[in-house]
Short mmCIF file of C-alpha atoms (C1' of nucleotides) in Angstrom, two decimals:
data_model
loop_
_atom_site.label_atom_id
_atom_site.label_comp_id
_atom_site.label_asym_id
_atom_site.label_seq_id
_atom_site.Cartn_x
_atom_site.Cartn_y
_atom_site.Cartn_z
CA UNK A 8 0.00 0.00 0.00
CA UNK A 9 0.95 3.65 -0.02
CA UNK A 10 3.27 4.41 2.82
CA UNK A 11 2.38 8.06 3.12
CA UNK A 12 -1.29 7.80 3.83
CA UNK A 13 -1.38 4.61 5.80
CA UNK A 14 -3.81 5.60 8.50
CA UNK A 15 -1.62 8.40 9.79
CA UNK A 16 -3.93 8.63 12.75
CA UNK A 17 -2.45 5.52 14.25
CA UNK A 18 1.07 5.70 12.90
CA UNK A 19 3.78 5.31 15.48
CA UNK A 20 4.99 8.83 14.94
CA UNK A 21 1.52 10.23 15.49
CA UNK A 22 0.93 8.03 18.53
CA UNK A 23 4.09 9.40 20.11
CA UNK A 24 3.14 12.99 19.37
CA UNK A 25 -0.32 12.50 20.78
CA UNK A 26 1.05 10.91 23.92
CA UNK A 27 3.70 13.61 24.27
CA UNK A 28 1.04 16.27 23.94
CA UNK A 29 -1.02 14.68 26.68
CA UNK A 30 1.85 14.22 29.12
CA UNK A 31 3.62 17.52 28.44
CA UNK A 32 0.34 19.44 28.79
CA UNK A 33 -0.40 17.74 32.08
CA UNK A 34 3.02 17.77 33.74
CA UNK A 35 5.18 20.25 31.88
CA UNK A 36 8.59 19.66 30.34
CA UNK A 37 10.69 19.21 33.46
CA UNK A 38 8.35 16.78 35.22
CA UNK A 39 7.77 14.66 32.12
CA UNK A 40 9.83 11.50 31.71
CA UNK A 41 10.41 10.11 28.25
CA UNK A 42 9.30 6.78 29.72
CA UNK A 43 5.95 8.38 30.65
CA UNK A 44 5.44 9.30 27.02
CA UNK A 45 6.47 5.87 25.75
CA UNK A 46 4.07 4.20 28.14
CA UNK A 47 1.21 6.55 27.29
CA UNK A 48 1.83 5.85 23.60
CA UNK A 49 2.24 2.13 24.12
CA UNK A 50 5.55 2.04 22.28
CA UNK A 51 9.15 1.14 22.96
CA UNK A 52 11.15 3.94 24.53
CA UNK A 53 13.78 3.91 21.79
CA UNK A 54 11.16 4.85 19.19
CA UNK A 55 10.84 8.27 20.73
CA UNK A 56 14.46 9.01 19.91
CA UNK A 57 14.20 7.21 16.59
CA UNK A 58 11.43 9.51 15.39
CA UNK A 59 12.18 12.74 17.25
CA UNK A 60 15.89 12.61 18.18
CA UNK A 61 15.41 13.97 21.69
CA UNK A 62 12.90 14.86 24.37
CA UNK A 63 13.64 18.52 23.80
CA UNK A 64 13.02 18.40 20.05
CA UNK A 65 9.76 16.57 20.59
CA UNK A 66 8.77 19.16 23.16
CA UNK A 67 9.50 22.05 20.82
CA UNK A 68 7.23 20.53 18.20
CA UNK A 69 4.42 20.08 20.68
CA UNK A 70 4.54 23.52 22.27
CA UNK A 71 4.74 25.24 18.89
CA UNK A 72 1.64 23.39 17.72
CA UNK A 73 -0.15 24.12 20.97
CA UNK A 74 0.53 27.84 21.00
CA UNK A 75 -0.13 28.18 17.30
CA UNK A 76 -3.51 26.51 17.73
CA UNK A 77 -4.30 28.77 20.64
CA UNK A 78 -3.45 31.95 18.76
CA UNK A 79 -5.00 30.93 15.47
CA UNK A 80 -8.47 30.92 16.90
CA UNK A 81 -8.12 34.49 18.06
CA UNK A 82 -6.56 35.54 14.80
CA UNK A 83 -9.57 34.32 12.83
CA UNK A 84 -11.99 36.21 15.00
CA UNK A 85 -9.96 39.43 15.14
CA UNK A 86 -9.70 39.53 11.35
CA UNK A 87 -13.32 38.93 10.50
CA UNK A 88 -14.47 42.02 8.63
CA UNK A 89 -18.12 41.10 8.92
CA UNK A 90 -18.40 41.27 12.71
CA UNK A 91 -18.57 44.22 15.06
CA UNK A 92 -16.15 44.63 17.92
CA UNK A 93 -18.90 43.59 20.31
CA UNK A 94 -19.47 40.39 18.38
CA UNK A 95 -15.76 39.66 18.40
CA UNK A 96 -15.72 39.84 22.17
CA UNK A 97 -18.59 37.36 22.33
CA UNK A 98 -16.85 35.00 19.96
CA UNK A 99 -13.50 35.11 21.69
CA UNK A 100 -15.02 34.52 25.10
CA UNK A 101 -17.21 31.73 23.79
CA UNK A 102 -14.58 30.05 21.64
CA UNK A 103 -11.91 30.08 24.33
CA UNK A 104 -14.21 28.89 27.06
CA UNK A 105 -15.19 25.95 24.86
CA UNK A 106 -11.62 25.33 23.80
CA UNK A 107 -10.09 25.44 27.26
CA UNK A 108 -12.93 23.37 28.67
CA UNK A 109 -11.86 20.61 26.31
CA UNK A 110 -8.14 21.18 26.96
CA UNK A 111 -7.97 22.56 30.48
CA UNK A 112 -4.24 22.05 30.87
CA UNK A 113 -3.26 24.28 28.00
CA UNK A 114 -3.25 27.73 29.64
CA UNK A 115 -1.05 26.84 32.59
CA UNK A 116 1.12 24.72 30.31
CA UNK A 117 1.72 27.58 27.90
CA UNK A 118 2.30 30.22 30.54
CA UNK A 119 4.53 28.14 32.77
CA UNK A 120 6.69 26.91 29.91
CA UNK A 121 7.09 30.44 28.63
CA UNK A 122 8.11 31.84 31.97
CA UNK A 123 11.77 31.74 31.12
CA UNK A 124 11.18 31.68 27.41
CA UNK A 125 13.63 28.79 27.21
CA UNK A 126 12.34 27.54 23.89
CA UNK A 127 12.58 30.99 22.33
CA UNK A 128 9.00 30.39 21.40
CA UNK A 129 7.64 33.88 21.49
CA UNK A 130 9.91 34.97 18.68
CA UNK A 131 8.43 32.38 16.37
CA UNK A 132 4.92 33.71 16.81
CA UNK A 133 3.63 36.54 14.69
CA UNK A 134 1.24 37.72 17.39
CA UNK A 135 2.23 41.33 17.10
CA UNK A 136 1.34 41.26 13.42
CA UNK A 137 -1.90 39.49 14.17
CA UNK A 138 -3.02 42.18 16.57
CA UNK A 139 -1.63 45.30 14.93
CA UNK A 140 -2.74 44.43 11.40
CA UNK A 141 -6.10 43.08 12.43
CA UNK A 142 -9.51 44.36 11.54
CA UNK A 143 -10.12 44.47 15.28
CA UNK A 144 -7.29 46.97 15.71
CA UNK A 145 -8.88 49.35 13.24
CA UNK A 146 -12.32 48.91 14.73
CA UNK A 147 -10.87 49.63 18.15
CA UNK A 148 -9.20 52.80 16.93
CA UNK A 149 -12.47 53.99 15.39
CA UNK A 150 -14.37 53.28 18.58
CA UNK A 151 -11.83 55.26 20.57
CA UNK A 152 -12.08 58.15 18.08
CA UNK A 153 -15.85 58.16 18.39
CA UNK A 154 -15.61 58.12 22.18
CA UNK A 155 -17.28 54.74 22.45
CA UNK A 156 -14.22 53.28 24.16
CA UNK A 157 -12.42 55.27 26.83
CA UNK A 158 -9.10 53.43 27.16
CA UNK A 159 -7.07 54.07 23.99
CA UNK A 160 -4.66 51.13 24.32
CA UNK A 161 -6.02 47.98 22.63
CA UNK A 162 -3.59 45.97 24.71
CA UNK A 163 -5.63 46.67 27.84
CA UNK A 164 -8.72 45.60 25.96
CA UNK A 165 -7.33 42.25 24.89
CA UNK A 166 -5.63 41.60 28.20
CA UNK A 167 -8.83 42.28 30.09
CA UNK A 168 -10.79 40.01 27.79
CA UNK A 169 -8.27 37.19 28.10
CA UNK A 170 -7.87 37.72 31.81
CA UNK A 171 -11.58 37.42 32.45
CA UNK A 172 -11.79 34.40 30.17
CA UNK A 173 -8.67 32.44 31.02
CA UNK A 174 -7.96 33.29 34.64
CA UNK A 175 -10.79 31.19 36.10
CA UNK A 176 -9.30 28.10 34.46
CA UNK A 177 -5.95 28.89 36.02
CA UNK A 178 -7.56 29.32 39.42
CA UNK A 179 -9.67 26.19 39.06
CA UNK A 180 -7.53 24.00 41.34
CA UNK A 181 -7.99 26.59 44.07
CA UNK A 182 -11.72 26.91 43.50
CA UNK A 183 -12.21 23.17 43.60
CA UNK A 184 -10.76 22.66 47.04
CA UNK A 185 -11.39 26.05 48.54
CA UNK A 186 -14.91 26.41 47.31
CA UNK A 187 -15.69 22.72 47.12
CA UNK A 188 -16.62 23.30 43.53
CA UNK A 189 -16.90 20.21 41.34
CA UNK A 190 -16.36 19.92 37.61
CA UNK A 191 -20.04 20.31 36.74
CA UNK A 192 -20.40 23.47 38.79
CA UNK A 193 -17.25 24.93 37.36
CA UNK A 194 -18.42 24.17 33.86
CA UNK A 195 -21.76 25.80 34.57
CA UNK A 196 -20.04 28.87 35.91
CA UNK A 197 -17.93 29.19 32.77
CA UNK A 198 -21.01 28.85 30.59
CA UNK A 199 -22.52 31.77 32.51
CA UNK A 200 -19.40 33.75 31.88
CA UNK A 201 -19.83 33.38 28.12
CA UNK A 202 -22.69 35.82 28.46
CA UNK A 203 -21.35 37.86 31.34
CA UNK A 204 -17.92 38.68 29.95
CA UNK A 205 -19.20 40.56 26.86
CA UNK A 206 -21.53 42.58 29.06
CA UNK A 207 -18.72 43.34 31.47
CA UNK A 208 -16.24 44.26 28.78
CA UNK A 209 -18.74 46.60 27.20
CA UNK A 210 -19.35 48.34 30.50
CA UNK A 211 -15.65 48.52 31.35
CA UNK A 212 -14.64 50.05 28.07
CA UNK A 213 -17.16 52.85 28.39
CA UNK A 214 -16.18 53.61 31.96
CA UNK A 215 -13.87 56.47 32.83
CA UNK B 11 22.55 23.04 73.80
CA UNK B 12 21.70 26.63 73.10
CA UNK B 13 21.35 28.06 69.62
CA UNK B 14 18.01 29.81 69.53
CA UNK B 15 18.81 33.36 68.56
CA UNK B 16 22.10 33.73 66.82
CA UNK B 17 21.65 36.09 63.91
CA UNK B 18 18.88 34.01 62.38
CA UNK B 19 19.07 36.19 59.29
CA UNK B 20 22.26 34.58 58.19
CA UNK B 21 21.94 31.18 59.79
CA UNK B 22 22.58 28.26 57.49
CA UNK B 23 19.00 27.08 57.78
CA UNK B 24 17.71 30.48 56.76
CA UNK B 25 20.18 30.80 53.91
CA UNK B 26 18.97 27.49 52.51
CA UNK B 27 15.32 28.51 52.78
CA UNK B 28 15.99 31.81 51.09
CA UNK B 29 17.88 30.13 48.26
CA UNK B 30 15.20 27.47 47.91
CA UNK B 31 12.53 30.15 47.70
CA UNK B 32 14.43 31.93 44.95
CA UNK B 33 15.10 28.84 42.87
CA UNK B 34 11.73 27.14 43.38
CA UNK B 35 9.89 30.35 42.51
CA UNK B 36 11.91 30.75 39.36
CA UNK B 37 12.03 27.19 38.05
CA UNK B 38 9.34 25.22 39.86
CA UNK B 39 9.74 21.99 41.79
CA UNK B 40 10.48 19.59 38.94
CA UNK B 41 13.10 21.73 37.23
CA UNK B 42 14.89 22.62 40.44
CA UNK B 43 17.98 20.61 41.39
CA UNK B 44 19.02 20.40 45.02
CA UNK B 45 22.48 21.35 43.78
CA UNK B 46 21.02 24.59 42.36
CA UNK B 47 19.74 25.47 45.79
CA UNK B 48 23.01 24.57 47.50
CA UNK B 49 24.95 26.71 45.08
CA UNK B 50 22.55 29.64 45.41
CA UNK B 51 22.87 29.39 49.18
CA UNK B 52 26.63 28.93 49.08
CA UNK B 53 26.49 25.81 51.26
CA UNK B 54 27.42 22.17 51.04
CA UNK B 55 24.76 20.03 49.39
CA UNK B 56 24.50 17.69 52.37
CA UNK B 57 23.33 20.53 54.59
CA UNK B 58 20.09 20.73 52.67
CA UNK B 59 19.21 17.21 53.77
CA UNK B 60 20.68 17.78 57.22
CA UNK B 61 18.29 20.65 57.90
CA UNK B 62 15.27 19.73 55.82
CA UNK B 63 15.46 15.95 55.28
CA UNK B 64 14.46 16.09 51.59
CA UNK B 65 13.87 18.31 48.61
CA UNK B 66 10.16 17.63 48.89
CA UNK B 67 9.91 18.62 52.56
CA UNK B 68 11.82 21.82 51.86
CA UNK B 69 9.53 22.55 48.95
CA UNK B 70 6.40 22.05 51.06
CA UNK B 71 7.68 24.55 53.59
CA UNK B 72 8.41 27.11 50.89
CA UNK B 73 5.13 26.82 48.99
CA UNK B 74 3.08 26.95 52.17
CA UNK B 75 4.82 30.16 53.21
CA UNK B 76 4.45 31.61 49.73
CA UNK B 77 0.75 30.93 49.40
CA UNK B 78 0.04 31.95 52.97
CA UNK B 79 1.76 35.25 52.36
CA UNK B 80 -0.19 35.76 49.18
CA UNK B 81 -3.55 35.09 50.80
CA UNK B 82 -2.84 36.95 54.01
CA UNK B 83 -2.68 40.27 52.23
CA UNK B 84 -6.13 39.79 50.75
CA UNK B 85 -7.51 38.54 54.03
CA UNK B 86 -6.49 41.72 55.81
CA UNK B 87 -8.14 43.93 53.22
CA UNK B 88 -11.34 41.87 52.97
CA UNK B 89 -11.83 41.98 56.73
CA UNK B 90 -11.30 45.67 57.28
CA UNK B 91 -14.58 46.97 58.69
CA UNK B 92 -13.62 50.60 58.13
CA UNK B 93 -13.38 50.49 54.34
CA UNK B 94 -16.07 50.40 51.69
CA UNK B 95 -16.19 47.71 49.06
CA UNK B 96 -14.91 50.23 46.52
CA UNK B 97 -11.92 51.03 48.69
CA UNK B 98 -11.22 47.31 49.12
CA UNK B 99 -11.00 46.90 45.38
CA UNK B 100 -8.51 49.76 45.19
CA UNK B 101 -6.41 48.29 47.95
CA UNK B 102 -6.34 44.76 46.56
CA UNK B 103 -5.41 45.93 43.08
CA UNK B 104 -2.76 48.28 44.45
CA UNK B 105 -1.32 45.88 47.01
CA UNK B 106 -1.08 42.96 44.62
CA UNK B 107 0.39 44.98 41.80
CA UNK B 108 3.09 46.18 44.18
CA UNK B 109 3.58 42.73 45.67
CA UNK B 110 3.84 40.86 42.37
CA UNK B 111 6.04 43.57 40.91
CA UNK B 112 8.52 42.74 43.65
CA UNK B 113 8.02 38.97 43.32
CA UNK B 114 7.00 38.44 39.70
CA UNK B 115 7.54 34.70 39.74
CA UNK B 116 5.01 34.00 42.45
CA UNK B 117 1.75 33.82 40.48
CA UNK B 118 2.92 31.34 37.85
CA UNK B 119 4.78 29.42 40.55
CA UNK B 120 1.67 29.04 42.71
CA UNK B 121 -0.69 28.20 39.89
CA UNK B 122 1.60 25.76 38.11
CA UNK B 123 2.51 23.90 41.29
CA UNK B 124 -1.13 23.60 42.24
CA UNK B 125 -2.20 22.27 38.88
CA UNK B 126 -2.20 18.71 40.12
CA UNK B 127 -2.49 19.71 43.74
CA UNK B 128 0.32 17.27 44.48
CA UNK B 129 1.25 18.88 47.76
CA UNK B 130 -2.35 18.79 48.98
CA UNK B 131 -1.81 22.43 49.60
CA UNK B 132 -5.28 23.77 49.03
CA UNK B 133 -6.64 21.79 51.95
CA UNK B 134 -4.27 23.49 54.33
CA UNK B 135 -5.53 26.93 53.41
CA UNK B 136 -8.56 28.43 55.07
CA UNK B 137 -9.45 30.53 52.05
CA UNK B 138 -13.06 29.52 52.07
CA UNK B 139 -13.38 30.79 55.63
CA UNK B 140 -11.54 33.94 54.74
CA UNK B 141 -13.96 34.80 51.98
CA UNK B 142 -17.25 33.57 53.42
CA UNK B 143 -16.73 35.03 56.90
CA UNK B 144 -15.27 38.26 55.66
CA UNK B 145 -16.61 41.74 56.08
CA UNK B 146 -16.35 41.98 52.31
CA UNK B 147 -18.79 39.10 51.91
CA UNK B 148 -21.43 40.91 53.95
CA UNK B 149 -20.81 44.18 52.16
CA UNK B 150 -21.19 42.41 48.86
CA UNK B 151 -24.50 40.86 49.92
CA UNK B 152 -25.80 44.25 50.99
CA UNK B 153 -24.75 45.83 47.70
CA UNK B 154 -26.55 43.09 45.80
CA UNK B 155 -29.65 43.55 47.94
CA UNK B 156 -29.63 47.27 47.26
CA UNK B 157 -29.21 46.68 43.54
CA UNK B 158 -25.82 48.34 43.45
CA UNK B 159 -24.20 45.12 42.22
CA UNK B 160 -25.90 43.04 39.55
CA UNK B 161 -24.06 39.73 39.74
CA UNK B 162 -25.02 38.02 43.01
CA UNK B 163 -22.07 35.61 43.24
CA UNK B 164 -19.10 37.17 45.09
CA UNK B 165 -16.90 34.55 43.48
CA UNK B 166 -17.27 36.25 40.12
CA UNK B 167 -16.39 39.53 41.76
CA UNK B 168 -13.16 38.28 43.28
CA UNK B 169 -12.20 36.24 40.25
CA UNK B 170 -12.66 39.25 38.00
CA UNK B 171 -10.63 41.43 40.30
CA UNK B 172 -7.80 38.92 40.54
CA UNK B 173 -7.95 38.13 36.85
CA UNK B 174 -7.58 41.77 35.87
CA UNK B 175 -4.79 42.24 38.42
CA UNK B 176 -2.76 39.04 38.09
CA UNK B 177 -3.26 37.98 34.48
CA UNK B 178 -1.01 40.65 32.97
CA UNK B 179 1.89 39.36 35.06
CA UNK B 180 1.26 35.86 33.76
CA UNK B 181 1.16 37.12 30.19
CA UNK B 182 4.26 39.27 30.66
CA UNK B 183 6.66 36.93 28.82
CA UNK B 184 4.35 37.10 25.82
CA UNK B 185 4.00 40.87 25.98
CA UNK B 186 7.72 41.35 26.21
CA UNK B 187 8.56 39.55 23.01
CA UNK B 188 5.34 40.04 21.11
CA UNK B 189 4.88 43.65 21.93
CA UNK B 190 8.54 44.46 22.42
CA UNK B 191 7.62 45.75 25.83
CA UNK B 192 10.48 46.27 28.28
CA UNK B 193 10.38 46.11 32.06
CA UNK B 194 9.92 49.84 32.51
CA UNK B 195 6.99 49.99 30.13
CA UNK B 196 5.37 46.98 31.72
CA UNK B 197 5.79 48.51 35.14
CA UNK B 198 4.26 51.76 33.93
CA UNK B 199 1.31 49.87 32.47
CA UNK B 200 0.68 48.10 35.76
CA UNK B 201 0.80 51.38 37.63
CA UNK B 202 -1.90 52.68 35.30
CA UNK B 203 -3.96 49.61 36.03
CA UNK B 204 -3.95 50.42 39.73
CA UNK B 205 -6.33 53.24 38.87
CA UNK B 206 -8.08 51.60 35.94
CA UNK B 207 -9.06 48.32 37.59
CA UNK B 208 -11.23 49.90 40.32
CA UNK B 209 -13.00 51.98 37.69
CA UNK B 210 -13.53 48.95 35.51
CA UNK B 211 -14.73 46.72 38.34
CA UNK B 212 -17.20 49.36 39.42
CA UNK B 213 -18.59 49.62 35.90
CA UNK B 214 -18.72 45.85 35.43
CA UNK B 215 -20.56 45.18 38.60
CA UNK B 216 -23.31 47.63 37.76
CA UNK B 217 -23.72 46.29 34.25
CA UNK B 218 -26.48 43.91 33.34
"C1'" DT C 22 10.30 -14.41 -3.91
"C1'" DC C 23 13.92 -12.13 -1.90
"C1'" DA C 24 17.21 -8.66 -0.75
"C1'" DA C 25 17.32 -4.01 0.91
"C1'" DA C 26 15.26 -0.61 3.75
"C1'" DA C 27 12.60 0.74 7.53
"C1'" DT C 28 10.85 -0.18 11.97
"C1'" DT C 29 10.84 -2.23 16.49
"C1'" DT C 30 12.83 -4.39 20.50
"C1'" DA C 31 15.72 -5.57 24.56
"C1'" DA C 32 19.76 -4.48 26.63
"C1'" DT C 33 22.89 -1.25 27.99
"C1'" DC C 34 25.43 3.26 28.65
"C1'" DA C 35 26.76 7.60 30.71
"C1'" DT C 36 25.00 11.30 33.41
"C1'" DT C 37 22.33 13.36 36.54
"C1'" DT C 38 20.19 13.57 40.82
"C1'" DG C 39 18.47 13.04 45.62
"C1'" DA C 40 20.26 11.30 49.50
"C1'" DT C 41 23.60 9.19 52.92
"C1'" DT C 42 27.88 8.36 55.39
"C1'" DA C 43 32.01 8.88 57.95
"C1'" DA C 44 35.18 11.90 59.23
"C1'" DA C 45 36.65 16.59 60.13
"C1'" DA C 46 35.86 21.13 62.06
"C1'" DC C 47 33.67 23.98 65.30
"C1'" DG C 48 31.65 25.49 69.53
"C1'" DT C 49 30.11 24.85 74.32
"C1'" DT C 50 30.42 23.13 78.93
"C1'" DT C 51 32.89 21.40 82.64
"C1'" DA D 20 42.33 21.36 78.11
"C1'" DA D 21 39.13 17.52 77.61
"C1'" DA D 22 34.81 15.76 76.59
"C1'" DC D 23 30.73 16.25 74.21
"C1'" DG D 24 27.34 17.68 71.03
"C1'" DT D 25 26.57 20.22 66.76
"C1'" DT D 26 27.66 21.64 62.20
"C1'" DT D 27 30.15 21.14 57.92
"C1'" DT D 28 32.64 18.75 54.36
"C1'" DA D 29 34.18 15.45 50.74
"C1'" DA D 30 33.22 11.21 49.00
"C1'" DT D 31 30.09 8.02 47.65
"C1'" DC D 32 25.66 5.43 46.73
"C1'" DA D 33 21.58 3.84 44.39
"C1'" DA D 34 18.01 5.01 41.51
"C1'" DA D 35 16.31 7.59 37.76
"C1'" DT D 36 16.77 9.31 33.27
"C1'" DG D 37 17.84 10.56 28.37
"C1'" DA D 38 19.91 8.37 24.88
"C1'" DT D 39 22.29 4.73 22.01
"C1'" DT D 40 23.34 0.25 20.07
"C1'" DA D 41 22.99 -4.08 17.87
"C1'" DA D 42 20.06 -7.47 16.75
"C1'" DA D 43 15.37 -9.00 15.47
"C1'" DT D 44 11.29 -8.20 12.92
"C1'" DT D 45 8.45 -6.19 9.49
"C1'" DT D 46 7.69 -3.73 5.26
"C1'" DT D 47 8.90 -2.35 0.68
"C1'" DG D 48 10.10 -2.68 -4.08
"C1'" DA D 49 12.12 -5.10 -7.97
#
DNA sequence: TCAAAATTTAATCATTTGATTAAAACGTTT
DNA sequence: AAACGTTTTAATCAAATGATTAAATTTTGA
């Protein structure tokens, strides 16, 4: 048969990547053992080095994919010319709450691995372009000019939106023990926030 | 026999704790080597085990102190009967921005180490008590009753406040490369947020 | 079919790492 | 000073860990 498209889903290489993603996301680079990944993938340890040379190289592939996926979503929304700025806020809040609900380890994984920027990751990401050249950026400028938004720096805007959206997931371990909150309750709370965050952002941005 | 008070500031035990705090905060438990701590403290490696038995026991002491310190500040503010809820928001934003500016590694350290709650830390903290029995909690209930605050759950209130305050520090590595922001600019931005966050929170809480 | 190439496996290596030990150095008490 | 307890040091240990190797097995292509 063709060797290229031979059920890539279950190829050894893909199994290792999938396992690496799972373990790295959950435990981070330093706490992850290559043997953990091999076991999770159900493969011989040596295959990890056979396909990816080293733990570090495998990690760099995973984190680049993870961060790219995270940013891409926002990029799409920010560059949609058909939606208002209000609608963009709704979409970002809603999309990220759904996304992080499915992959709850991603925010703390990304932020903790970037803390010393060891992988030089940030340089590889065109986030600045994404924001500064975005339709959102222009819409924000217009809204400021028209006095509909008080704070002129779009950075505050995006940071507030992401903070309100992402921070609860980061604080979840605390909430669960401290507040006795279970997964269902947390999930319900985040669903509420899909509607609350756009309302809050709107109110904040008009405030002065 | 006697050894109680002999310049505790520079005692070996204290030097090790201080070094451990520095290294653990910066790199996290898994990435920290006991030799890193010994070197930072300028002591022989064996002394770490002599005074603290194991890396893990030393870590548990450090993280408990760190989180306690972090929570204590909020507890004081939330239980001050002489301040309004608006003033409490100002104080928490201001205190934490100052605190984290001095110790920028603490938020990501706390959150990433709690992600699997390995140290069973959350159980040791009386945060639930702190919030539910606080003066703030009663003031919040009153404000809701009087219609001054729309959202009835004080959890949203505190999570929003902390999210707006802490999240920028977590995202700092991104901002620095992506936005080309240097330390001085970041610091200036956070000083602005001391004034902005109370205004924003006030507007958010009235929104509906 | 069969030889070459690719993949997989078990065994092993060299370091790293947390921890311990025995002896030396230091300080206190008598 | 001598005896005793405490602190510090250098050396070492055992387990863990990332990586490699050589052989076995499977797949590919003529």
